[in-house]
Amino acid sequence: MNQYINKPTPAFVAASWVALLAGGAAYCIGLFNANMMLNEKGYYLILILYGLFAAVSLQKIIRDKLEGVHVTHIYYGLCWASVAICIFLLGVGLFNASLSLSEKGFYIMSFLLSLFGAVAVQKNIRDMEYLRQHNQSELLELSNSKAMPEHDDE
């Protein structure tokens, strides 16, 4: 990878996890306490699960492209389409739901917070793994160069 990657700060890592957990927990608690039929709750639950998967998959595929990993155009397009479809289906579901505007806003905000948190957590994990592997390879090269003494053949 040609780009320099900074190690994520502990504050950003914590904020990412808090965003993911707070958004997901708020969405699920709101769904559990909602006065709607079980099939409606299932619809919204599947939307957040599909949305989280789609967002993480999109983040991974974008990162793969930046790192020079071959990515097919069809999968790249499907990732973008999946995120857009999730948000669209949430909008359609909430538009047609018999909920107050504040409840609809609550679901939208917790859904989007969850997606942001999932992308940020995935990015942090990938950055830290890349740095860990990079540091291990540097340490291995350093130890190999010290273990092999240089010989002068004079």
PDB file of C-alpha atoms in Angstrom:
ATOM      1  CA  MET A   1       0.000   0.000   0.000  1.00  0.00           C
ATOM      2  CA  ASN A   2       1.429   3.343  -1.025  1.00  0.00           C
ATOM      3  CA  GLN A   3      -0.470   5.447   1.469  1.00  0.00           C
ATOM      4  CA  TYR A   4       0.776   6.125   4.971  1.00  0.00           C
ATOM      5  CA  ILE A   5      -1.643   4.802   7.579  1.00  0.00           C
ATOM      6  CA  ASN A   6      -1.771   6.418  11.000  1.00  0.00           C
ATOM      7  CA  LYS A   7      -2.645   4.289  13.964  1.00  0.00           C
ATOM      8  CA  PRO A   8      -6.190   5.157  15.064  1.00  0.00           C
ATOM      9  CA  THR A   9      -6.208   7.019  18.359  1.00  0.00           C
ATOM     10  CA  PRO A  10      -7.780   5.277  21.344  1.00  0.00           C
ATOM     11  CA  ALA A  11     -10.383   8.063  21.474  1.00  0.00           C
ATOM     12  CA  PHE A  12     -11.457   7.434  17.864  1.00  0.00           C
ATOM     13  CA  VAL A  13     -11.539   3.672  18.406  1.00  0.00           C
ATOM     14  CA  ALA A  14     -13.700   4.151  21.505  1.00  0.00           C
ATOM     15  CA  ALA A  15     -15.970   6.662  19.756  1.00  0.00           C
ATOM     16  CA  SER A  16     -16.424   4.243  16.851  1.00  0.00           C
ATOM     17  CA  TRP A  17     -17.422   1.384  19.133  1.00  0.00           C
ATOM     18  CA  VAL A  18     -19.737   3.665  21.123  1.00  0.00           C
ATOM     19  CA  ALA A  19     -21.412   4.840  17.897  1.00  0.00           C
ATOM     20  CA  LEU A  20     -21.936   1.274  16.708  1.00  0.00           C
ATOM     21  CA  LEU A  21     -23.185  -0.051  20.042  1.00  0.00           C
ATOM     22  CA  ALA A  22     -25.292   2.995  20.917  1.00  0.00           C
ATOM     23  CA  GLY A  23     -26.907   3.138  17.482  1.00  0.00           C
ATOM     24  CA  GLY A  24     -27.562  -0.592  17.344  1.00  0.00           C
ATOM     25  CA  ALA A  25     -28.807  -0.785  20.933  1.00  0.00           C
ATOM     26  CA  ALA A  26     -31.077   2.243  20.557  1.00  0.00           C
ATOM     27  CA  TYR A  27     -32.538   0.871  17.322  1.00  0.00           C
ATOM     28  CA  CYS A  28     -33.152  -2.587  18.843  1.00  0.00           C
ATOM     29  CA  ILE A  29     -34.549  -1.255  22.124  1.00  0.00           C
ATOM     30  CA  GLY A  30     -36.844   1.079  20.200  1.00  0.00           C
ATOM     31  CA  LEU A  31     -37.921  -1.823  18.021  1.00  0.00           C
ATOM     32  CA  PHE A  32     -38.531  -4.075  21.037  1.00  0.00           C
ATOM     33  CA  ASN A  33     -40.691  -1.422  22.709  1.00  0.00           C
ATOM     34  CA  ALA A  34     -42.500  -0.372  19.522  1.00  0.00           C
ATOM     35  CA  ASN A  35     -46.224  -0.878  19.260  1.00  0.00           C
ATOM     36  CA  MET A  36     -46.184  -2.673  15.924  1.00  0.00           C
ATOM     37  CA  MET A  37     -46.883  -6.146  14.647  1.00  0.00           C
ATOM     38  CA  LEU A  38     -44.184  -8.801  14.809  1.00  0.00           C
ATOM     39  CA  ASN A  39     -43.768  -8.909  11.029  1.00  0.00           C
ATOM     40  CA  GLU A  40     -43.068  -5.146  11.000  1.00  0.00           C
ATOM     41  CA  LYS A  41     -40.466  -5.567  13.735  1.00  0.00           C
ATOM     42  CA  GLY A  42     -38.890  -8.351  11.689  1.00  0.00           C
ATOM     43  CA  TYR A  43     -38.763  -6.094   8.640  1.00  0.00           C
ATOM     44  CA  TYR A  44     -36.898  -3.372  10.538  1.00  0.00           C
ATOM     45  CA  LEU A  45     -34.587  -5.879  12.229  1.00  0.00           C
ATOM     46  CA  ILE A  46     -33.605  -7.414   8.892  1.00  0.00           C
ATOM     47  CA  LEU A  47     -33.030  -3.917   7.481  1.00  0.00           C
ATOM     48  CA  ILE A  48     -30.473  -3.038  10.138  1.00  0.00           C
ATOM     49  CA  LEU A  49     -28.707  -6.381   9.815  1.00  0.00           C
ATOM     50  CA  TYR A  50     -28.589  -6.072   6.024  1.00  0.00           C
ATOM     51  CA  GLY A  51     -27.536  -2.427   6.317  1.00  0.00           C
ATOM     52  CA  LEU A  52     -24.657  -3.187   8.688  1.00  0.00           C
ATOM     53  CA  PHE A  53     -23.398  -5.961   6.436  1.00  0.00           C
ATOM     54  CA  ALA A  54     -23.730  -3.801   3.321  1.00  0.00           C
ATOM     55  CA  ALA A  55     -21.916  -0.848   4.926  1.00  0.00           C
ATOM     56  CA  VAL A  56     -19.006  -2.979   6.153  1.00  0.00           C
ATOM     57  CA  SER A  57     -18.779  -4.737   2.800  1.00  0.00           C
ATOM     58  CA  LEU A  58     -18.731  -1.397   0.981  1.00  0.00           C
ATOM     59  CA  GLN A  59     -16.005  -0.054   3.271  1.00  0.00           C
ATOM     60  CA  LYS A  60     -13.927  -3.169   2.685  1.00  0.00           C
ATOM     61  CA  ILE A  61     -14.290  -3.068  -1.089  1.00  0.00           C
ATOM     62  CA  ILE A  62     -13.364   0.625  -1.238  1.00  0.00           C
ATOM     63  CA  ARG A  63     -10.306  -0.058   0.905  1.00  0.00           C
ATOM     64  CA  ASP A  64      -9.374  -3.035  -1.269  1.00  0.00           C
ATOM     65  CA  LYS A  65      -9.461  -0.808  -4.347  1.00  0.00           C
ATOM     66  CA  LEU A  66      -7.224   1.762  -2.631  1.00  0.00           C
ATOM     67  CA  GLU A  67      -4.741  -0.976  -1.739  1.00  0.00           C
ATOM     68  CA  GLY A  68      -4.625  -2.235  -5.301  1.00  0.00           C
ATOM     69  CA  VAL A  69      -6.559  -5.445  -4.661  1.00  0.00           C
ATOM     70  CA  HIS A  70      -8.541  -6.479  -7.730  1.00  0.00           C
ATOM     71  CA  VAL A  71     -12.242  -5.741  -7.279  1.00  0.00           C
ATOM     72  CA  THR A  72     -14.859  -6.643  -9.853  1.00  0.00           C
ATOM     73  CA  HIS A  73     -17.121  -3.855 -11.042  1.00  0.00           C
ATOM     74  CA  ILE A  74     -20.215  -5.944 -10.400  1.00  0.00           C
ATOM     75  CA  TYR A  75     -19.392  -6.507  -6.725  1.00  0.00           C
ATOM     76  CA  TYR A  76     -18.434  -2.861  -6.267  1.00  0.00           C
ATOM     77  CA  GLY A  77     -21.778  -1.834  -7.773  1.00  0.00           C
ATOM     78  CA  LEU A  78     -23.682  -4.369  -5.677  1.00  0.00           C
ATOM     79  CA  CYS A  79     -22.127  -2.993  -2.489  1.00  0.00           C
ATOM     80  CA  TRP A  80     -23.194   0.550  -3.329  1.00  0.00           C
ATOM     81  CA  ALA A  81     -26.636  -0.665  -4.405  1.00  0.00           C
ATOM     82  CA  SER A  82     -27.079  -2.631  -1.174  1.00  0.00           C
ATOM     83  CA  VAL A  83     -26.397   0.393   1.016  1.00  0.00           C
ATOM     84  CA  ALA A  84     -28.724   2.544  -1.086  1.00  0.00           C
ATOM     85  CA  ILE A  85     -31.449  -0.129  -1.057  1.00  0.00           C
ATOM     86  CA  CYS A  86     -31.263  -0.442   2.744  1.00  0.00           C
ATOM     87  CA  ILE A  87     -31.646   3.270   3.266  1.00  0.00           C
ATOM     88  CA  PHE A  88     -34.412   3.452   0.648  1.00  0.00           C
ATOM     89  CA  LEU A  89     -36.336   0.541   2.207  1.00  0.00           C
ATOM     90  CA  LEU A  90     -36.017   2.105   5.658  1.00  0.00           C
ATOM     91  CA  GLY A  91     -37.386   5.360   4.251  1.00  0.00           C
ATOM     92  CA  VAL A  92     -40.298   3.612   2.520  1.00  0.00           C
ATOM     93  CA  GLY A  93     -41.086   1.566   5.622  1.00  0.00           C
ATOM     94  CA  LEU A  94     -41.034   4.583   7.902  1.00  0.00           C
ATOM     95  CA  PHE A  95     -43.005   6.727   5.447  1.00  0.00           C
ATOM     96  CA  ASN A  96     -45.796   4.143   5.461  1.00  0.00           C
ATOM     97  CA  ALA A  97     -45.580   3.367   9.193  1.00  0.00           C
ATOM     98  CA  SER A  98     -48.146   4.710  11.617  1.00  0.00           C
ATOM     99  CA  LEU A  99     -45.486   6.179  13.893  1.00  0.00           C
ATOM    100  CA  SER A 100     -45.060   9.717  15.138  1.00  0.00           C
ATOM    101  CA  LEU A 101     -42.469  11.876  13.393  1.00  0.00           C
ATOM    102  CA  SER A 102     -40.202  11.737  16.430  1.00  0.00           C
ATOM    103  CA  GLU A 103     -40.237   7.920  16.343  1.00  0.00           C
ATOM    104  CA  LYS A 104     -39.475   7.919  12.633  1.00  0.00           C
ATOM    105  CA  GLY A 105     -36.591  10.319  13.210  1.00  0.00           C
ATOM    106  CA  PHE A 106     -35.340   8.142  16.053  1.00  0.00           C
ATOM    107  CA  TYR A 107     -35.179   5.085  13.788  1.00  0.00           C
ATOM    108  CA  ILE A 108     -33.486   6.978  10.966  1.00  0.00           C
ATOM    109  CA  MET A 109     -30.846   8.497  13.244  1.00  0.00           C
ATOM    110  CA  SER A 110     -30.082   5.288  15.135  1.00  0.00           C
ATOM    111  CA  PHE A 111     -29.904   3.377  11.830  1.00  0.00           C
ATOM    112  CA  LEU A 112     -27.456   5.853  10.292  1.00  0.00           C
ATOM    113  CA  LEU A 113     -25.410   6.025  13.505  1.00  0.00           C
ATOM    114  CA  SER A 114     -25.130   2.245  13.439  1.00  0.00           C
ATOM    115  CA  LEU A 115     -23.966   2.246   9.820  1.00  0.00           C
ATOM    116  CA  PHE A 116     -21.376   4.936  10.554  1.00  0.00           C
ATOM    117  CA  GLY A 117     -20.180   3.049  13.628  1.00  0.00           C
ATOM    118  CA  ALA A 118     -19.850  -0.210  11.687  1.00  0.00           C
ATOM    119  CA  VAL A 119     -17.789   1.456   8.961  1.00  0.00           C
ATOM    120  CA  ALA A 120     -15.552   3.232  11.488  1.00  0.00           C
ATOM    121  CA  VAL A 121     -14.999   0.072  13.558  1.00  0.00           C
ATOM    122  CA  GLN A 122     -14.156  -1.903  10.403  1.00  0.00           C
ATOM    123  CA  LYS A 123     -11.716   0.804   9.303  1.00  0.00           C
ATOM    124  CA  ASN A 124     -10.012   0.863  12.698  1.00  0.00           C
ATOM    125  CA  ILE A 125      -9.693  -2.915  12.800  1.00  0.00           C
ATOM    126  CA  ARG A 126      -8.240  -2.995   9.306  1.00  0.00           C
ATOM    127  CA  ASP A 127      -5.808  -0.135  10.026  1.00  0.00           C
ATOM    128  CA  MET A 128      -4.581  -1.737  13.240  1.00  0.00           C
ATOM    129  CA  GLU A 129      -4.186  -5.142  11.549  1.00  0.00           C
ATOM    130  CA  TYR A 130      -2.249  -3.583   8.666  1.00  0.00           C
ATOM    131  CA  LEU A 131       0.040  -1.753  11.087  1.00  0.00           C
ATOM    132  CA  ARG A 132       0.523  -4.898  13.188  1.00  0.00           C
ATOM    133  CA  GLN A 133       1.545  -6.925  10.132  1.00  0.00           C
ATOM    134  CA  HIS A 134       3.743  -4.108   8.830  1.00  0.00           C
ATOM    135  CA  ASN A 135       5.509  -3.770  12.198  1.00  0.00           C
ATOM    136  CA  GLN A 136       5.999  -7.546  12.445  1.00  0.00           C
ATOM    137  CA  SER A 137       7.571  -7.693   8.990  1.00  0.00           C
ATOM    138  CA  GLU A 138       9.891  -4.796   9.869  1.00  0.00           C
ATOM    139  CA  LEU A 139      10.915  -6.516  13.120  1.00  0.00           C
ATOM    140  CA  LEU A 140      11.520  -9.779  11.265  1.00  0.00           C
ATOM    141  CA  GLU A 141      13.678  -8.031   8.666  1.00  0.00           C
ATOM    142  CA  LEU A 142      15.601  -6.251  11.417  1.00  0.00           C
ATOM    143  CA  SER A 143      16.198  -9.451  13.376  1.00  0.00           C
ATOM    144  CA  ASN A 144      17.259 -11.295  10.207  1.00  0.00           C
ATOM    145  CA  SER A 145      19.750  -8.580   9.314  1.00  0.00           C
ATOM    146  CA  LYS A 146      21.259  -8.694  12.827  1.00  0.00           C
ATOM    147  CA  ALA A 147      21.351 -12.500  12.889  1.00  0.00           C
ATOM    148  CA  MET A 148      23.345 -12.679   9.655  1.00  0.00           C
ATOM    149  CA  PRO A 149      26.746 -11.095  10.208  1.00  0.00           C
ATOM    150  CA  GLU A 150      28.265  -9.377   7.234  1.00  0.00           C
ATOM    151  CA  HIS A 151      31.359 -11.093   5.863  1.00  0.00           C
ATOM    152  CA  ASP A 152      34.181  -9.280   4.210  1.00  0.00           C
ATOM    153  CA  ASP A 153      35.903 -11.526   1.736  1.00  0.00           C
ATOM    154  CA  GLU A 154      39.260  -9.856   1.347  1.00  0.00           C
TER     155      GLU A 154
END
